CSV table of C-alpha atoms and ligand atoms in Angstrom, one decimal:
chain,number,residue,atom,x,y,z
A,796,UNK,CA,-59.0,-18.9,81.6
A,797,UNK,CA,-57.9,-18.6,78.0
A,798,UNK,CA,-59.1,-21.1,75.5
A,799,UNK,CA,-56.9,-24.1,74.9
A,800,UNK,CA,-54.6,-24.8,72.0
A,801,UNK,CA,-55.8,-27.8,70.2
A,802,UNK,CA,-53.9,-30.1,67.9
A,803,UNK,CA,-55.7,-32.5,65.7
A,804,UNK,CA,-53.5,-35.6,64.8
A,805,UNK,CA,-54.5,-37.4,61.6
A,806,UNK,CA,-52.7,-40.4,60.2
A,807,UNK,CA,-53.0,-40.9,56.5
A,808,UNK,CA,-52.1,-43.8,54.3
A,809,UNK,CA,-52.9,-43.4,50.6
A,810,UNK,CA,-55.7,-40.9,51.4
A,811,UNK,CA,-55.3,-38.5,48.4
A,812,UNK,CA,-59.0,-39.0,47.5
A,813,UNK,CA,-60.3,-37.6,50.8
A,814,UNK,CA,-57.6,-35.3,52.1
A,815,UNK,CA,-58.6,-32.1,50.3
A,816,UNK,CA,-62.1,-32.4,51.7
A,817,UNK,CA,-60.8,-33.5,55.1
A,818,UNK,CA,-58.4,-30.6,55.3
A,819,UNK,CA,-61.1,-28.1,54.3
A,820,UNK,CA,-63.5,-29.4,57.0
A,821,UNK,CA,-61.0,-29.6,59.9
A,822,UNK,CA,-59.5,-26.3,59.0
A,823,UNK,CA,-63.0,-24.7,59.0
A,824,UNK,CA,-63.7,-26.3,62.2
A,825,UNK,CA,-60.7,-24.9,63.9
A,826,UNK,CA,-61.4,-21.4,62.4
A,827,UNK,CA,-65.0,-21.6,63.7
A,828,UNK,CA,-64.1,-22.7,67.1
A,829,UNK,CA,-61.3,-20.0,67.4
A,830,UNK,CA,-63.8,-17.4,66.2
A,831,UNK,CA,-66.2,-18.5,69.0
A,832,UNK,CA,-63.3,-18.3,71.5
A,833,UNK,CA,-63.6,-22.0,72.3
A,834,UNK,CA,-60.1,-22.5,71.0
A,835,UNK,CA,-56.9,-20.6,70.8
A,836,UNK,CA,-56.2,-19.3,67.3
A,837,UNK,CA,-52.9,-21.1,67.5
A,838,UNK,CA,-54.7,-24.4,67.3
A,839,UNK,CA,-53.5,-26.7,64.4
A,840,UNK,CA,-53.7,-30.0,62.5
A,841,UNK,CA,-50.8,-32.4,62.0
A,842,UNK,CA,-51.2,-35.0,59.2
A,843,UNK,CA,-48.9,-38.0,59.4
A,844,UNK,CA,-48.2,-39.4,56.0
A,845,UNK,CA,-47.8,-43.1,56.8
A,846,UNK,CA,-45.6,-44.0,53.6
A,847,UNK,CA,-48.4,-43.2,51.1
A,848,UNK,CA,-47.6,-44.1,47.6
A,849,UNK,CA,-50.2,-41.7,46.1
A,850,UNK,CA,-50.4,-37.9,46.1
A,851,UNK,CA,-51.2,-37.6,49.9
A,852,UNK,CA,-47.9,-35.9,50.9
A,853,UNK,CA,-48.1,-33.3,48.0
A,854,UNK,CA,-51.5,-32.4,49.1
A,855,UNK,CA,-50.4,-31.9,52.6
A,856,UNK,CA,-47.5,-29.8,51.5
A,857,UNK,CA,-49.7,-27.5,49.3
A,858,UNK,CA,-52.1,-26.9,52.2
A,859,UNK,CA,-49.2,-26.2,54.5
A,860,UNK,CA,-48.0,-23.6,52.2
A,861,UNK,CA,-51.3,-21.8,52.3
A,862,UNK,CA,-52.2,-22.2,56.0
A,863,UNK,CA,-50.3,-21.9,59.3
A,864,UNK,CA,-52.8,-24.2,60.8
A,865,UNK,CA,-51.6,-27.2,58.6
A,866,UNK,CA,-48.6,-29.2,59.6
A,867,UNK,CA,-47.3,-32.4,58.3
A,868,UNK,CA,-44.9,-35.3,59.2
A,869,UNK,CA,-43.9,-37.7,56.5
A,870,UNK,CA,-42.7,-41.2,57.7
A,871,UNK,CA,-40.0,-43.0,55.7
A,872,UNK,CA,-42.3,-45.9,54.9
A,873,UNK,CA,-45.7,-47.5,56.0
A,874,UNK,CA,-45.4,-48.2,59.7
A,875,UNK,CA,-49.0,-48.8,60.3
A,876,UNK,CA,-51.9,-46.8,61.9
A,877,UNK,CA,-50.8,-47.1,65.5
A,878,UNK,CA,-47.1,-46.1,65.0
A,879,UNK,CA,-48.4,-43.1,62.9
A,880,UNK,CA,-50.8,-42.0,65.6
A,881,UNK,CA,-48.0,-42.3,68.2
A,882,UNK,CA,-45.7,-40.2,66.1
A,883,UNK,CA,-48.3,-37.5,65.9
A,884,UNK,CA,-49.0,-37.5,69.6
A,885,UNK,CA,-45.3,-37.4,70.5
A,886,UNK,CA,-44.8,-34.5,68.0
A,887,UNK,CA,-47.6,-32.4,69.6
A,888,UNK,CA,-46.8,-33.3,73.1
A,889,UNK,CA,-45.6,-30.1,74.8
A,890,UNK,CA,-46.9,-27.9,71.9
A,891,UNK,CA,-50.5,-27.8,72.8
A,892,UNK,CA,-52.9,-28.1,75.6
A,893,UNK,CA,-54.9,-31.0,74.3
A,894,UNK,CA,-54.9,-33.2,71.2
A,895,UNK,CA,-57.6,-35.1,69.4
A,896,UNK,CA,-56.7,-38.0,67.1
A,897,UNK,CA,-59.0,-38.9,64.3
A,898,UNK,CA,-59.0,-40.7,60.7
A,899,UNK,CA,-58.5,-39.0,57.4
A,900,UNK,CA,-61.7,-40.4,56.0
A,901,UNK,CA,-63.8,-38.4,58.5
A,902,UNK,CA,-65.6,-41.4,59.6
A,903,UNK,CA,-65.7,-40.0,63.1
A,904,UNK,CA,-67.9,-37.0,63.3
A,905,UNK,CA,-65.7,-34.0,63.8
A,906,UNK,CA,-68.6,-31.9,65.3
A,907,UNK,CA,-68.1,-34.0,68.4
A,908,UNK,CA,-64.7,-32.2,68.9
A,909,UNK,CA,-66.6,-29.3,70.4
A,910,UNK,CA,-68.1,-31.6,73.0
A,911,UNK,CA,-64.7,-33.1,73.7
A,912,UNK,CA,-63.5,-29.6,74.5
A,913,UNK,CA,-66.4,-29.0,76.8
A,914,UNK,CA,-65.3,-32.1,78.8
A,915,UNK,CA,-61.7,-31.0,78.8
A,916,UNK,CA,-62.5,-27.5,80.0
A,917,UNK,CA,-64.6,-29.3,82.7
A,918,UNK,CA,-61.5,-31.0,83.9
A,919,UNK,CA,-61.4,-34.4,82.0
A,920,UNK,CA,-57.9,-35.3,80.9
A,921,UNK,CA,-59.0,-38.1,78.4
A,922,UNK,CA,-62.3,-38.0,76.4
A,923,UNK,CA,-63.1,-41.2,74.5
A,924,UNK,CA,-65.3,-41.2,71.5
A,925,UNK,CA,-67.6,-44.2,71.4
A,926,UNK,CA,-69.2,-45.5,68.3
A,927,UNK,CA,-73.0,-45.5,68.9
A,928,UNK,CA,-74.0,-46.6,65.3
A,929,UNK,CA,-71.5,-48.3,63.2
A,930,UNK,CA,-71.7,-48.4,59.4
A,931,UNK,CA,-69.0,-51.0,58.9
A,932,UNK,CA,-69.9,-54.3,57.0
A,933,UNK,CA,-71.4,-57.0,59.2
A,934,UNK,CA,-68.3,-59.2,59.4
A,935,UNK,CA,-66.2,-56.1,60.6
A,936,UNK,CA,-68.8,-55.4,63.3
A,937,UNK,CA,-69.0,-59.0,64.5
A,938,UNK,CA,-65.2,-59.5,64.6
A,939,UNK,CA,-64.8,-56.2,66.5
A,940,UNK,CA,-67.5,-57.3,69.0
A,941,UNK,CA,-65.8,-60.6,69.5
A,942,UNK,CA,-62.4,-59.0,69.9
A,943,UNK,CA,-63.7,-56.6,72.7
A,944,UNK,CA,-65.3,-59.6,74.4
A,945,UNK,CA,-62.0,-61.6,74.2
A,946,UNK,CA,-60.1,-58.7,75.6
A,947,UNK,CA,-62.4,-58.3,78.5
A,948,UNK,CA,-62.3,-62.1,79.2
A,949,UNK,CA,-58.5,-61.8,79.2
A,950,UNK,CA,-58.7,-59.1,81.9
A,951,UNK,CA,-57.5,-56.2,79.8
A,952,UNK,CA,-59.5,-52.9,80.2
A,953,UNK,CA,-60.4,-51.5,76.8
A,954,UNK,CA,-63.3,-49.2,76.1
A,955,UNK,CA,-65.7,-51.2,73.8
A,956,UNK,CA,-66.6,-49.4,70.5
A,957,UNK,CA,-63.8,-46.8,71.0
A,958,UNK,CA,-61.3,-46.6,68.0
A,959,UNK,CA,-58.7,-44.1,68.6
A,960,UNK,CA,-60.9,-41.1,68.4
A,961,UNK,CA,-60.1,-39.3,71.5
A,962,UNK,CA,-59.0,-36.2,73.3
A,963,UNK,CA,-55.8,-36.3,75.4
A,964,UNK,CA,-54.9,-33.5,77.6
A,965,UNK,CA,-51.3,-32.1,78.2
A,966,UNK,CA,-50.7,-34.5,81.2
A,967,UNK,CA,-52.1,-37.5,79.5
A,968,UNK,CA,-49.8,-36.8,76.5
A,969,UNK,CA,-46.8,-36.5,78.8
A,970,UNK,CA,-47.7,-39.7,80.5
A,971,UNK,CA,-48.2,-41.5,77.2
A,972,UNK,CA,-44.7,-40.4,76.1
A,973,UNK,CA,-43.2,-42.3,78.9
A,974,UNK,CA,-44.3,-45.7,77.4
A,975,UNK,CA,-41.7,-47.2,75.4
A,976,UNK,CA,-43.3,-50.4,74.0
A,977,UNK,CA,-42.9,-51.4,70.3
A,978,UNK,CA,-46.0,-53.5,70.2
A,979,UNK,CA,-48.4,-50.6,70.1
A,980,UNK,CA,-52.1,-50.9,71.0
A,981,UNK,CA,-53.1,-47.3,72.1
A,982,UNK,CA,-56.6,-48.4,72.9
A,983,UNK,CA,-55.3,-50.5,75.7
A,984,UNK,CA,-52.4,-48.1,76.7
A,985,UNK,CA,-54.6,-45.1,77.2
A,986,UNK,CA,-56.8,-46.5,80.0
A,987,UNK,CA,-53.6,-47.5,81.7
A,988,UNK,CA,-52.6,-43.8,82.1
A,989,UNK,CA,-55.3,-43.1,84.7
A,990,UNK,CA,-56.5,-39.5,85.0
A,991,UNK,CA,-60.2,-38.3,85.0
A,992,UNK,CA,-61.9,-39.4,81.8
A,993,UNK,CA,-65.4,-39.5,80.1
A,994,UNK,CA,-67.0,-40.9,77.0
A,995,UNK,CA,-69.0,-39.3,74.2
A,996,UNK,CA,-71.1,-41.3,71.9
A,997,UNK,CA,-71.4,-40.5,68.2
A,998,UNK,CA,-72.8,-42.1,65.0
A,999,UNK,CA,-70.0,-43.3,62.5
A,1000,UNK,CA,-70.3,-41.9,59.1
A,1001,UNK,CA,-69.5,-43.9,55.9
A,1002,UNK,CA,-66.0,-43.3,54.6
A,1003,UNK,CA,-65.8,-40.0,52.6
A,1004,UNK,CA,-64.2,-41.8,49.6
A,1005,UNK,CA,-61.8,-44.6,48.7
A,1006,UNK,CA,-61.4,-48.0,50.5
A,1007,UNK,CA,-60.6,-48.9,54.1
A,1008,UNK,CA,-56.8,-48.8,54.6
A,1009,UNK,CA,-57.0,-51.4,57.3
A,1010,UNK,CA,-56.6,-54.8,55.6
A,1011,UNK,CA,-57.8,-57.8,57.4
A,1012,UNK,CA,-54.1,-58.7,57.8
A,1013,UNK,CA,-53.4,-55.4,59.6
A,1014,UNK,CA,-56.6,-55.8,61.6
A,1015,UNK,CA,-55.5,-59.2,62.7
A,1016,UNK,CA,-52.0,-58.0,63.6
A,1017,UNK,CA,-53.6,-55.2,65.8
A,1018,UNK,CA,-55.7,-57.8,67.6
A,1019,UNK,CA,-52.6,-59.9,68.3
A,1020,UNK,CA,-50.7,-57.0,69.5
A,1021,UNK,CA,-53.8,-56.0,71.8
A,1022,UNK,CA,-53.9,-59.4,73.2
A,1023,UNK,CA,-50.0,-60.1,73.8
A,1024,UNK,CA,-49.1,-56.8,75.0
A,1025,UNK,CA,-51.8,-56.6,77.6
A,1026,UNK,CA,-52.6,-60.0,78.9
A,1027,UNK,CA,-50.6,-63.1,79.8
A,1028,UNK,CA,-53.9,-65.1,80.4
A,1029,UNK,CA,-53.2,-67.2,77.2
A,1030,UNK,CA,-49.9,-68.3,78.7
A,1031,UNK,CA,-51.6,-69.2,82.0
A,1032,UNK,CA,-54.2,-71.0,80.1
A,1033,UNK,CA,-51.5,-73.1,78.5
A,1034,UNK,CA,-50.2,-74.1,82.1
A,1035,UNK,CA,-53.8,-74.8,83.3
A,1036,UNK,CA,-54.6,-77.0,80.4
A,1037,UNK,CA,-51.2,-78.9,80.8
A,1038,UNK,CA,-52.0,-79.4,84.4
A,1039,UNK,CA,-55.5,-80.7,83.7
A,1040,UNK,CA,-54.1,-83.1,81.1
A,1041,UNK,CA,-51.5,-84.3,83.6
A,1042,UNK,CA,-54.2,-85.1,86.1
A,1043,UNK,CA,-56.4,-86.8,83.6
A,1044,UNK,CA,-53.4,-89.0,82.6
A,1045,UNK,CA,-52.9,-90.1,86.2
A,1046,UNK,CA,-56.5,-91.2,86.1
A,1047,UNK,CA,-55.9,-92.9,82.7
A,1048,UNK,CA,-52.9,-94.7,84.2
A,1049,UNK,CA,-54.8,-95.8,87.2
A,1050,UNK,CA,-57.5,-97.3,84.8
A,1051,UNK,CA,-54.9,-99.0,82.7
A,1052,UNK,CA,-53.3,-100.7,85.6
A,1053,UNK,CA,-56.7,-101.7,86.9
A,1054,UNK,CA,-57.7,-103.2,83.5
A,1055,UNK,CA,-54.4,-105.0,83.3
A,1056,UNK,CA,-54.9,-106.6,86.6
A,1057,UNK,CA,-58.4,-107.8,85.6
A,1058,UNK,CA,-56.7,-109.2,82.6
A,1059,UNK,CA,-59.1,-107.4,80.2
A,1060,UNK,CA,-56.4,-105.5,78.1
A,1061,UNK,CA,-57.3,-105.1,74.5
A,1062,UNK,CA,-55.1,-104.1,71.6
A,1063,UNK,CA,-56.1,-100.4,72.0
A,1064,UNK,CA,-54.8,-98.9,68.8
A,1065,UNK,CA,-57.6,-96.4,68.5
A,1066,UNK,CA,-57.2,-94.9,71.9
A,1067,UNK,CA,-53.5,-94.7,71.5
A,1068,UNK,CA,-53.8,-92.9,68.1
A,1069,UNK,CA,-56.4,-90.6,69.4
A,1070,UNK,CA,-54.4,-89.7,72.4
A,1071,UNK,CA,-51.3,-88.9,70.2
A,1072,UNK,CA,-53.2,-86.7,67.8
A,1073,UNK,CA,-55.0,-84.9,70.7
A,1074,UNK,CA,-51.8,-84.2,72.8
A,1075,UNK,CA,-49.8,-83.5,69.6
A,1076,UNK,CA,-52.4,-80.9,68.8
A,1077,UNK,CA,-52.6,-79.3,72.3
A,1078,UNK,CA,-48.8,-79.1,72.4
A,1079,UNK,CA,-48.5,-77.4,69.1
A,1080,UNK,CA,-51.2,-74.9,69.8
A,1081,UNK,CA,-49.6,-73.8,73.1
A,1082,UNK,CA,-46.1,-73.8,71.6
A,1083,UNK,CA,-47.7,-71.5,69.0
A,1084,UNK,CA,-49.0,-69.2,71.8
A,1085,UNK,CA,-45.8,-69.3,73.7
A,1086,UNK,CA,-44.1,-68.6,70.4
A,1087,UNK,CA,-46.3,-65.5,69.8
A,1088,UNK,CA,-45.3,-64.0,73.1
A,1089,UNK,CA,-41.6,-64.9,72.5
A,1090,UNK,CA,-41.7,-63.1,69.1
A,1091,UNK,CA,-43.1,-60.0,70.7
A,1092,UNK,CA,-40.4,-60.2,73.4
A,1093,UNK,CA,-37.7,-60.4,70.7
A,1094,UNK,CA,-39.1,-57.2,69.1
A,1095,UNK,CA,-39.3,-55.4,72.4
A,1096,UNK,CA,-35.8,-56.3,73.4
A,1097,UNK,CA,-34.4,-54.9,70.2
A,1098,UNK,CA,-35.8,-51.4,70.9
A,1099,UNK,CA,-36.0,-50.5,67.4
A,1100,UNK,CA,-37.4,-47.1,66.6
A,1101,UNK,CA,-41.2,-47.3,66.3
A,1102,UNK,CA,-41.2,-45.1,63.2
A,1103,UNK,CA,-38.8,-43.0,61.3
A,1104,UNK,CA,-39.5,-39.5,60.1
A,1105,UNK,CA,-38.4,-38.5,56.6
A,1106,UNK,CA,-39.7,-34.9,56.5
A,1107,UNK,CA,-41.5,-32.3,58.8
A,1108,UNK,CA,-43.4,-29.3,57.8
A,1109,UNK,CA,-43.8,-27.3,61.0
B,1686,UDP,N1,-53.8,-45.8,58.4
B,1686,UDP,C1,-52.6,-45.4,58.5
B,1686,UDP,N2,-51.6,-46.5,58.1
B,1686,UDP,C2,-52.0,-47.7,57.8
B,1686,UDP,C3,-53.5,-47.9,57.7
B,1686,UDP,C4,-54.3,-47.0,58.0
B,1686,UDP,O1,-52.1,-44.3,58.8
B,1686,UDP,O2,-51.2,-48.6,57.7
B,1686,UDP,C5,-54.7,-44.5,58.6
B,1686,UDP,C6,-55.9,-44.2,57.4
B,1686,UDP,O3,-55.2,-43.3,56.5
B,1686,UDP,C7,-56.9,-43.6,58.2
B,1686,UDP,C8,-56.9,-44.3,59.6
B,1686,UDP,O4,-55.6,-44.8,59.7
B,1686,UDP,O5,-56.8,-42.3,58.5
B,1686,UDP,C9,-58.0,-45.4,59.7
B,1686,UDP,O6,-57.9,-46.3,58.6
B,1686,UDP,P1,-59.2,-46.7,57.7
B,1686,UDP,O7,-60.2,-45.6,57.7
B,1686,UDP,O8,-58.7,-47.3,56.5
B,1686,UDP,O9,-59.7,-47.9,58.8
B,1686,UDP,P2,-61.3,-48.3,59.1
B,1686,UDP,O10,-62.0,-47.1,59.4
B,1686,UDP,O11,-61.7,-48.9,57.9
B,1686,UDP,O12,-61.1,-49.3,60.2
B,1687,MG,MG1,-62.1,-45.4,58.3
């Protein structure tokens, strides 16, 4: 069997600080693996510039001029990590045997790619990179852990401690291309594809340079997309709590009638006010949850493009 053609997909948002080093290392890795006949020499790297405002695109263009292995796609604005990843994956689909997605800051050890390939050659269509030791700040680690726990409580299959560092084979890429949703959460989508898969653990490195491009706001939006596009349990919860409150109110009504008949009714201001606050709060909270899903539905129904390409360097 001839060695596979690998594409490495790297989304970049204002990564000029790290890109030269990242390109040098990834390019070196491909050259090395090709020399050792683990990869076809036609393997390549695609950088997706997700609306950077710094020099990222120029750097990608300069390296593209020098090497056949470096390709680039420039999005028309910042669409976010997930749309940028999808753009890369759909661009390489049909043009490689397998594809690895990774970050521009090389936090995910690229030496692991060789082990991804071994699993791929052994027949796995999907290979997940799993963070064994994370270098993130404590708050990030705790919120990530809480999020994975919430997802599993809500009945969504995600791979804990896996962050979009994975290999997808040709068939998995073709399957992924059939999903049309706008609310992207690839970590939830990929396990839905099926196929034979395996996991490889690695230690996370500190960022090469610069700051995280995932603001808390982007992280929160990703978590909401994860929950709302894979689980309707929060909606069911709203119905369940509603039902429970109705049952309780029957009991309360019974009690009131009983108290009235005994003639021991008191002014009862406190209980009324507490009940108003309590039910007002519950109703607003669940209206919010329903609104969140409705909002997602509005976005899905519009079928807007998930990203727009401004320029390609093939
Ligand atoms: N990224 C992107 N668009 C964004 C935010 C991030 O393409 O809107 C890219 C970023 O350039 C990097 C990857 O997504 O290659 C992961 O981001 P980062 O390393 O900043 O996240 P962290 O590792 O801190 O979670
Ligand atoms: Mg990072």
